[in-house]
Amino acid sequence: MSLERTLSIIKPDAVAKNVIGEIYTRFEKAGLKIVAARMAQLSREEAEGFYAVHRERPFFGALVEFMISGPVMIQVLEGENAIARNRELMGATNPKDAAPGTIRADFADSIDANAVHGSDGADTAKNEIAYFFGA
Ligand code: RTP
Ligand code: MG
């Protein structure tokens, strides 16, 4: 087992639905600690930089527009296997495929408005945490 940190974002759709607290409760019940957090209205440049890995994908423009459409809640989660554990709590990218009881199954409306982001590996977690919270 390893103590890890991962970056989580509650996306504009879930902030607008007023479910930050419900999502935080899921993190806490799963043993993930919120060790840093801030609410932000991302600029276009911040959103493009954050999702730069997807720059050439057909959905990139829509993804950036969505991520700047309202405030987001950004947090660092810490716990045993935090990266994989958070991805389990989130469920599949498309809420239609997300397992019952996952955040996306319960709160997401579409593959675009899918409630949460979570780092997908150790390197991305490190880079994404630094992107929003510095070293
Ligand atoms: P995320 O990065 O937001 O945690 O989501 P993810 O790892 O589950 O999915 P990823 O492949 O990294 O895609 C990033 C976000 O882009 C949107 N997307 N749209 N229309 C599409 O085919 C499509 N594919 C991905 C989703 O909002 C996804 O969360
Ligand atoms: Mg991803």
JSON list of C-alpha atoms and ligand atoms in Angstrom, two decimals:
[
{"chain": "A", "resi": 1, "resn": "MET", "atom": "CA", "xyz": [0.00, 0.00, 0.00]},
{"chain": "A", "resi": 2, "resn": "SER", "atom": "CA", "xyz": [1.19, 3.49, -0.62]},
{"chain": "A", "resi": 3, "resn": "LEU", "atom": "CA", "xyz": [0.05, 6.87, 0.63]},
{"chain": "A", "resi": 4, "resn": "GLU", "atom": "CA", "xyz": [-0.72, 8.94, -2.44]},
{"chain": "A", "resi": 5, "resn": "ARG", "atom": "CA", "xyz": [-2.06, 12.33, -3.40]},
{"chain": "A", "resi": 6, "resn": "THR", "atom": "CA", "xyz": [-4.30, 12.98, -6.37]},
{"chain": "A", "resi": 7, "resn": "LEU", "atom": "CA", "xyz": [-5.95, 16.01, -7.95]},
{"chain": "A", "resi": 8, "resn": "SER", "atom": "CA", "xyz": [-9.72, 16.17, -8.02]},
{"chain": "A", "resi": 9, "resn": "ILE", "atom": "CA", "xyz": [-11.95, 18.77, -9.64]},
{"chain": "A", "resi": 10, "resn": "ILE", "atom": "CA", "xyz": [-15.67, 19.12, -9.06]},
{"chain": "A", "resi": 11, "resn": "LYS", "atom": "CA", "xyz": [-16.71, 20.41, -12.48]},
{"chain": "A", "resi": 12, "resn": "PRO", "atom": "CA", "xyz": [-19.14, 23.30, -13.18]},
{"chain": "A", "resi": 13, "resn": "ASP", "atom": "CA", "xyz": [-22.18, 21.04, -13.59]},
{"chain": "A", "resi": 14, "resn": "ALA", "atom": "CA", "xyz": [-21.80, 19.51, -10.12]},
{"chain": "A", "resi": 15, "resn": "VAL", "atom": "CA", "xyz": [-21.00, 22.86, -8.48]},
{"chain": "A", "resi": 16, "resn": "ALA", "atom": "CA", "xyz": [-24.17, 24.26, -10.09]},
{"chain": "A", "resi": 17, "resn": "LYS", "atom": "CA", "xyz": [-26.15, 21.28, -8.75]},
{"chain": "A", "resi": 18, "resn": "ASN", "atom": "CA", "xyz": [-25.03, 22.17, -5.22]},
{"chain": "A", "resi": 19, "resn": "VAL", "atom": "CA", "xyz": [-23.50, 18.75, -4.51]},
{"chain": "A", "resi": 20, "resn": "ILE", "atom": "CA", "xyz": [-19.96, 19.71, -3.43]},
{"chain": "A", "resi": 21, "resn": "GLY", "atom": "CA", "xyz": [-20.77, 18.51, 0.09]},
{"chain": "A", "resi": 22, "resn": "GLU", "atom": "CA", "xyz": [-22.23, 15.20, -1.07]},
{"chain": "A", "resi": 23, "resn": "ILE", "atom": "CA", "xyz": [-19.15, 14.54, -3.19]},
{"chain": "A", "resi": 24, "resn": "TYR", "atom": "CA", "xyz": [-16.80, 15.51, -0.34]},
{"chain": "A", "resi": 25, "resn": "THR", "atom": "CA", "xyz": [-18.66, 13.06, 1.91]},
{"chain": "A", "resi": 26, "resn": "ARG", "atom": "CA", "xyz": [-17.93, 10.26, -0.57]},
{"chain": "A", "resi": 27, "resn": "PHE", "atom": "CA", "xyz": [-14.23, 11.12, -0.51]},
{"chain": "A", "resi": 28, "resn": "GLU", "atom": "CA", "xyz": [-14.20, 11.18, 3.29]},
{"chain": "A", "resi": 29, "resn": "LYS", "atom": "CA", "xyz": [-16.17, 7.92, 3.68]},
{"chain": "A", "resi": 30, "resn": "ALA", "atom": "CA", "xyz": [-13.66, 6.24, 1.34]},
{"chain": "A", "resi": 31, "resn": "GLY", "atom": "CA", "xyz": [-10.78, 7.33, 3.56]},
{"chain": "A", "resi": 32, "resn": "LEU", "atom": "CA", "xyz": [-9.55, 10.13, 1.31]},
{"chain": "A", "resi": 33, "resn": "LYS", "atom": "CA", "xyz": [-8.49, 13.29, 3.14]},
{"chain": "A", "resi": 34, "resn": "ILE", "atom": "CA", "xyz": [-8.98, 16.73, 1.60]},
{"chain": "A", "resi": 35, "resn": "VAL", "atom": "CA", "xyz": [-5.55, 18.26, 2.24]},
{"chain": "A", "resi": 36, "resn": "ALA", "atom": "CA", "xyz": [-5.91, 21.35, 0.01]},
{"chain": "A", "resi": 37, "resn": "ALA", "atom": "CA", "xyz": [-8.89, 22.96, -1.71]},
{"chain": "A", "resi": 38, "resn": "ARG", "atom": "CA", "xyz": [-9.92, 26.11, -3.51]},
{"chain": "A", "resi": 39, "resn": "MET", "atom": "CA", "xyz": [-12.83, 27.27, -5.60]},
{"chain": "A", "resi": 40, "resn": "ALA", "atom": "CA", "xyz": [-11.91, 28.90, -8.90]},
{"chain": "A", "resi": 41, "resn": "GLN", "atom": "CA", "xyz": [-13.32, 30.29, -12.09]},
{"chain": "A", "resi": 42, "resn": "LEU", "atom": "CA", "xyz": [-10.83, 28.90, -14.60]},
{"chain": "A", "resi": 43, "resn": "SER", "atom": "CA", "xyz": [-9.62, 31.14, -17.40]},
{"chain": "A", "resi": 44, "resn": "ARG", "atom": "CA", "xyz": [-9.60, 29.75, -20.92]},
{"chain": "A", "resi": 45, "resn": "GLU", "atom": "CA", "xyz": [-5.79, 29.58, -20.74]},
{"chain": "A", "resi": 46, "resn": "GLU", "atom": "CA", "xyz": [-5.86, 27.62, -17.47]},
{"chain": "A", "resi": 47, "resn": "ALA", "atom": "CA", "xyz": [-8.42, 25.14, -18.81]},
{"chain": "A", "resi": 48, "resn": "GLU", "atom": "CA", "xyz": [-6.55, 24.68, -22.11]},
{"chain": "A", "resi": 49, "resn": "GLY", "atom": "CA", "xyz": [-3.29, 24.15, -20.24]},
{"chain": "A", "resi": 50, "resn": "PHE", "atom": "CA", "xyz": [-4.82, 21.70, -17.83]},
{"chain": "A", "resi": 51, "resn": "TYR", "atom": "CA", "xyz": [-6.28, 19.54, -20.62]},
{"chain": "A", "resi": 52, "resn": "ALA", "atom": "CA", "xyz": [-3.38, 20.14, -23.05]},
{"chain": "A", "resi": 53, "resn": "VAL", "atom": "CA", "xyz": [-2.94, 16.37, -23.47]},
{"chain": "A", "resi": 54, "resn": "HIS", "atom": "CA", "xyz": [-6.33, 16.36, -25.25]},
{"chain": "A", "resi": 55, "resn": "ARG", "atom": "CA", "xyz": [-5.55, 19.37, -27.49]},
{"chain": "A", "resi": 56, "resn": "GLU", "atom": "CA", "xyz": [-5.82, 17.38, -30.74]},
{"chain": "A", "resi": 57, "resn": "ARG", "atom": "CA", "xyz": [-9.00, 15.52, -29.77]},
{"chain": "A", "resi": 58, "resn": "PRO", "atom": "CA", "xyz": [-12.30, 16.47, -31.41]},
{"chain": "A", "resi": 59, "resn": "PHE", "atom": "CA", "xyz": [-13.92, 17.18, -28.06]},
{"chain": "A", "resi": 60, "resn": "PHE", "atom": "CA", "xyz": [-11.20, 19.59, -26.86]},
{"chain": "A", "resi": 61, "resn": "GLY", "atom": "CA", "xyz": [-13.07, 22.81, -27.67]},
{"chain": "A", "resi": 62, "resn": "ALA", "atom": "CA", "xyz": [-16.28, 21.66, -26.00]},
{"chain": "A", "resi": 63, "resn": "LEU", "atom": "CA", "xyz": [-14.33, 20.41, -22.98]},
{"chain": "A", "resi": 64, "resn": "VAL", "atom": "CA", "xyz": [-12.63, 23.78, -22.47]},
{"chain": "A", "resi": 65, "resn": "GLU", "atom": "CA", "xyz": [-15.90, 25.71, -22.95]},
{"chain": "A", "resi": 66, "resn": "PHE", "atom": "CA", "xyz": [-17.55, 23.49, -20.38]},
{"chain": "A", "resi": 67, "resn": "MET", "atom": "CA", "xyz": [-14.73, 23.81, -17.84]},
{"chain": "A", "resi": 68, "resn": "ILE", "atom": "CA", "xyz": [-14.92, 27.63, -17.97]},
{"chain": "A", "resi": 69, "resn": "SER", "atom": "CA", "xyz": [-18.74, 27.76, -17.93]},
{"chain": "A", "resi": 70, "resn": "GLY", "atom": "CA", "xyz": [-18.86, 28.29, -14.16]},
{"chain": "A", "resi": 71, "resn": "PRO", "atom": "CA", "xyz": [-16.88, 27.87, -10.96]},
{"chain": "A", "resi": 72, "resn": "VAL", "atom": "CA", "xyz": [-15.09, 24.62, -10.16]},
{"chain": "A", "resi": 73, "resn": "MET", "atom": "CA", "xyz": [-13.92, 23.22, -6.83]},
{"chain": "A", "resi": 74, "resn": "ILE", "atom": "CA", "xyz": [-10.34, 21.95, -6.94]},
{"chain": "A", "resi": 75, "resn": "GLN", "atom": "CA", "xyz": [-8.91, 19.68, -4.24]},
{"chain": "A", "resi": 76, "resn": "VAL", "atom": "CA", "xyz": [-5.98, 17.46, -3.39]},
{"chain": "A", "resi": 77, "resn": "LEU", "atom": "CA", "xyz": [-7.02, 14.11, -1.93]},
{"chain": "A", "resi": 78, "resn": "GLU", "atom": "CA", "xyz": [-4.63, 12.04, 0.16]},
{"chain": "A", "resi": 79, "resn": "GLY", "atom": "CA", "xyz": [-4.90, 8.41, 1.20]},
{"chain": "A", "resi": 80, "resn": "GLU", "atom": "CA", "xyz": [-3.88, 4.83, 0.51]},
{"chain": "A", "resi": 81, "resn": "ASN", "atom": "CA", "xyz": [-3.95, 4.31, -3.27]},
{"chain": "A", "resi": 82, "resn": "ALA", "atom": "CA", "xyz": [-5.70, 7.67, -3.57]},
{"chain": "A", "resi": 83, "resn": "ILE", "atom": "CA", "xyz": [-5.34, 7.86, -7.37]},
{"chain": "A", "resi": 84, "resn": "ALA", "atom": "CA", "xyz": [-7.11, 4.57, -8.12]},
{"chain": "A", "resi": 85, "resn": "ARG", "atom": "CA", "xyz": [-9.53, 4.92, -5.23]},
{"chain": "A", "resi": 86, "resn": "ASN", "atom": "CA", "xyz": [-10.72, 8.31, -6.49]},
{"chain": "A", "resi": 87, "resn": "ARG", "atom": "CA", "xyz": [-11.13, 6.92, -10.03]},
{"chain": "A", "resi": 88, "resn": "GLU", "atom": "CA", "xyz": [-13.27, 4.10, -8.57]},
{"chain": "A", "resi": 89, "resn": "LEU", "atom": "CA", "xyz": [-15.45, 6.60, -6.71]},
{"chain": "A", "resi": 90, "resn": "MET", "atom": "CA", "xyz": [-15.81, 8.68, -9.90]},
{"chain": "A", "resi": 91, "resn": "GLY", "atom": "CA", "xyz": [-16.95, 5.88, -12.21]},
{"chain": "A", "resi": 92, "resn": "ALA", "atom": "CA", "xyz": [-16.58, 5.68, -15.99]},
{"chain": "A", "resi": 93, "resn": "THR", "atom": "CA", "xyz": [-16.05, 8.84, -18.08]},
{"chain": "A", "resi": 94, "resn": "ASN", "atom": "CA", "xyz": [-19.47, 8.43, -19.72]},
{"chain": "A", "resi": 95, "resn": "PRO", "atom": "CA", "xyz": [-22.10, 8.37, -16.96]},
{"chain": "A", "resi": 96, "resn": "LYS", "atom": "CA", "xyz": [-24.12, 5.89, -19.06]},
{"chain": "A", "resi": 97, "resn": "ASP", "atom": "CA", "xyz": [-21.31, 3.39, -18.44]},
{"chain": "A", "resi": 98, "resn": "ALA", "atom": "CA", "xyz": [-20.63, 4.36, -14.83]},
{"chain": "A", "resi": 99, "resn": "ALA", "atom": "CA", "xyz": [-21.33, 1.73, -12.17]},
{"chain": "A", "resi": 100, "resn": "PRO", "atom": "CA", "xyz": [-24.29, 2.38, -9.85]},
{"chain": "A", "resi": 101, "resn": "GLY", "atom": "CA", "xyz": [-23.30, 4.32, -6.76]},
{"chain": "A", "resi": 102, "resn": "THR", "atom": "CA", "xyz": [-20.40, 6.13, -8.42]},
{"chain": "A", "resi": 103, "resn": "ILE", "atom": "CA", "xyz": [-20.25, 9.93, -8.49]},
{"chain": "A", "resi": 104, "resn": "ARG", "atom": "CA", "xyz": [-20.77, 10.08, -12.25]},
{"chain": "A", "resi": 105, "resn": "ALA", "atom": "CA", "xyz": [-23.67, 7.63, -12.19]},
{"chain": "A", "resi": 106, "resn": "ASP", "atom": "CA", "xyz": [-25.39, 9.69, -9.51]},
{"chain": "A", "resi": 107, "resn": "PHE", "atom": "CA", "xyz": [-24.55, 13.29, -10.48]},
{"chain": "A", "resi": 108, "resn": "ALA", "atom": "CA", "xyz": [-23.39, 13.47, -14.13]},
{"chain": "A", "resi": 109, "resn": "ASP", "atom": "CA", "xyz": [-25.67, 14.16, -17.11]},
{"chain": "A", "resi": 110, "resn": "SER", "atom": "CA", "xyz": [-23.41, 13.43, -20.09]},
{"chain": "A", "resi": 111, "resn": "ILE", "atom": "CA", "xyz": [-19.88, 12.57, -21.17]},
{"chain": "A", "resi": 112, "resn": "ASP", "atom": "CA", "xyz": [-19.23, 16.32, -21.41]},
{"chain": "A", "resi": 113, "resn": "ALA", "atom": "CA", "xyz": [-20.87, 17.37, -18.15]},
{"chain": "A", "resi": 114, "resn": "ASN", "atom": "CA", "xyz": [-19.53, 14.52, -16.07]},
{"chain": "A", "resi": 115, "resn": "ALA", "atom": "CA", "xyz": [-19.27, 16.06, -12.61]},
{"chain": "A", "resi": 116, "resn": "VAL", "atom": "CA", "xyz": [-15.67, 15.30, -11.64]},
{"chain": "A", "resi": 117, "resn": "HIS", "atom": "CA", "xyz": [-12.09, 15.03, -12.79]},
{"chain": "A", "resi": 118, "resn": "GLY", "atom": "CA", "xyz": [-9.46, 12.81, -11.21]},
{"chain": "A", "resi": 119, "resn": "SER", "atom": "CA", "xyz": [-5.79, 12.31, -12.04]},
{"chain": "A", "resi": 120, "resn": "ASP", "atom": "CA", "xyz": [-5.26, 9.06, -13.95]},
{"chain": "A", "resi": 121, "resn": "GLY", "atom": "CA", "xyz": [-1.76, 8.12, -12.77]},
{"chain": "A", "resi": 122, "resn": "ALA", "atom": "CA", "xyz": [1.17, 9.00, -10.51]},
{"chain": "A", "resi": 123, "resn": "ASP", "atom": "CA", "xyz": [2.86, 11.35, -12.98]},
{"chain": "A", "resi": 124, "resn": "THR", "atom": "CA", "xyz": [-0.32, 13.18, -13.92]},
{"chain": "A", "resi": 125, "resn": "ALA", "atom": "CA", "xyz": [-1.26, 13.51, -10.25]},
{"chain": "A", "resi": 126, "resn": "LYS", "atom": "CA", "xyz": [2.07, 15.16, -9.46]},
{"chain": "A", "resi": 127, "resn": "ASN", "atom": "CA", "xyz": [1.85, 17.51, -12.46]},
{"chain": "A", "resi": 128, "resn": "GLU", "atom": "CA", "xyz": [-1.82, 18.38, -11.93]},
{"chain": "A", "resi": 129, "resn": "ILE", "atom": "CA", "xyz": [-1.33, 19.15, -8.22]},
{"chain": "A", "resi": 130, "resn": "ALA", "atom": "CA", "xyz": [1.59, 21.42, -9.11]},
{"chain": "A", "resi": 131, "resn": "TYR", "atom": "CA", "xyz": [-0.50, 23.06, -11.86]},
{"chain": "A", "resi": 132, "resn": "PHE", "atom": "CA", "xyz": [-3.09, 24.32, -9.40]},
{"chain": "A", "resi": 133, "resn": "PHE", "atom": "CA", "xyz": [-1.31, 24.37, -6.04]},
{"chain": "A", "resi": 134, "resn": "GLY", "atom": "CA", "xyz": [2.37, 24.83, -6.88]},
{"chain": "A", "resi": 135, "resn": "ALA", "atom": "CA", "xyz": [5.11, 22.66, -5.45]},
{"chain": "B", "resi": 1, "resn": "RTP", "atom": "P1", "xyz": [-11.13, 13.53, -16.56]},
{"chain": "B", "resi": 1, "resn": "RTP", "atom": "O1", "xyz": [-9.78, 13.71, -17.21]},
{"chain": "B", "resi": 1, "resn": "RTP", "atom": "O2", "xyz": [-12.00, 14.78, -16.70]},
{"chain": "B", "resi": 1, "resn": "RTP", "atom": "O3", "xyz": [-11.02, 13.06, -15.15]},
{"chain": "B", "resi": 1, "resn": "RTP", "atom": "O4", "xyz": [-11.94, 12.41, -17.31]},
{"chain": "B", "resi": 1, "resn": "RTP", "atom": "P2", "xyz": [-11.43, 10.99, -17.76]},
{"chain": "B", "resi": 1, "resn": "RTP", "atom": "O5", "xyz": [-10.01, 10.80, -17.36]},
{"chain": "B", "resi": 1, "resn": "RTP", "atom": "O6", "xyz": [-12.43, 10.00, -17.28]},
{"chain": "B", "resi": 1, "resn": "RTP", "atom": "O7", "xyz": [-11.54, 11.10, -19.34]},
{"chain": "B", "resi": 1, "resn": "RTP", "atom": "P3", "xyz": [-10.48, 11.67, -20.41]},
{"chain": "B", "resi": 1, "resn": "RTP", "atom": "O8", "xyz": [-10.32, 10.66, -21.46]},
{"chain": "B", "resi": 1, "resn": "RTP", "atom": "O9", "xyz": [-9.26, 12.19, -19.70]},
{"chain": "B", "resi": 1, "resn": "RTP", "atom": "O10", "xyz": [-11.27, 12.89, -21.03]},
{"chain": "B", "resi": 1, "resn": "RTP", "atom": "C1", "xyz": [-11.30, 14.16, -20.41]},
{"chain": "B", "resi": 1, "resn": "RTP", "atom": "C2", "xyz": [-12.70, 14.72, -20.47]},
{"chain": "B", "resi": 1, "resn": "RTP", "atom": "O11", "xyz": [-13.02, 14.99, -21.83]},
{"chain": "B", "resi": 1, "resn": "RTP", "atom": "C3", "xyz": [-14.39, 14.73, -22.05]},
{"chain": "B", "resi": 1, "resn": "RTP", "atom": "N1", "xyz": [-14.54, 13.74, -23.10]},
{"chain": "B", "resi": 1, "resn": "RTP", "atom": "N2", "xyz": [-15.43, 13.85, -24.04]},
{"chain": "B", "resi": 1, "resn": "RTP", "atom": "N3", "xyz": [-17.07, 13.41, -26.30]},
{"chain": "B", "resi": 1, "resn": "RTP", "atom": "C4", "xyz": [-16.12, 12.54, -25.99]},
{"chain": "B", "resi": 1, "resn": "RTP", "atom": "O12", "xyz": [-15.92, 11.55, -26.66]},
{"chain": "B", "resi": 1, "resn": "RTP", "atom": "C5", "xyz": [-15.30, 12.78, -24.83]},
{"chain": "B", "resi": 1, "resn": "RTP", "atom": "N4", "xyz": [-14.33, 12.02, -24.39]},
{"chain": "B", "resi": 1, "resn": "RTP", "atom": "C6", "xyz": [-13.85, 12.64, -23.29]},
{"chain": "B", "resi": 1, "resn": "RTP", "atom": "C7", "xyz": [-14.98, 14.21, -20.78]},
{"chain": "B", "resi": 1, "resn": "RTP", "atom": "O13", "xyz": [-15.65, 15.26, -20.12]},
{"chain": "B", "resi": 1, "resn": "RTP", "atom": "C8", "xyz": [-13.79, 13.76, -20.00]},
{"chain": "B", "resi": 1, "resn": "RTP", "atom": "O14", "xyz": [-14.02, 13.85, -18.62]},
{"chain": "B", "resi": 2, "resn": "MG", "atom": "MG", "xyz": [-8.49, 12.18, -17.80]}
]
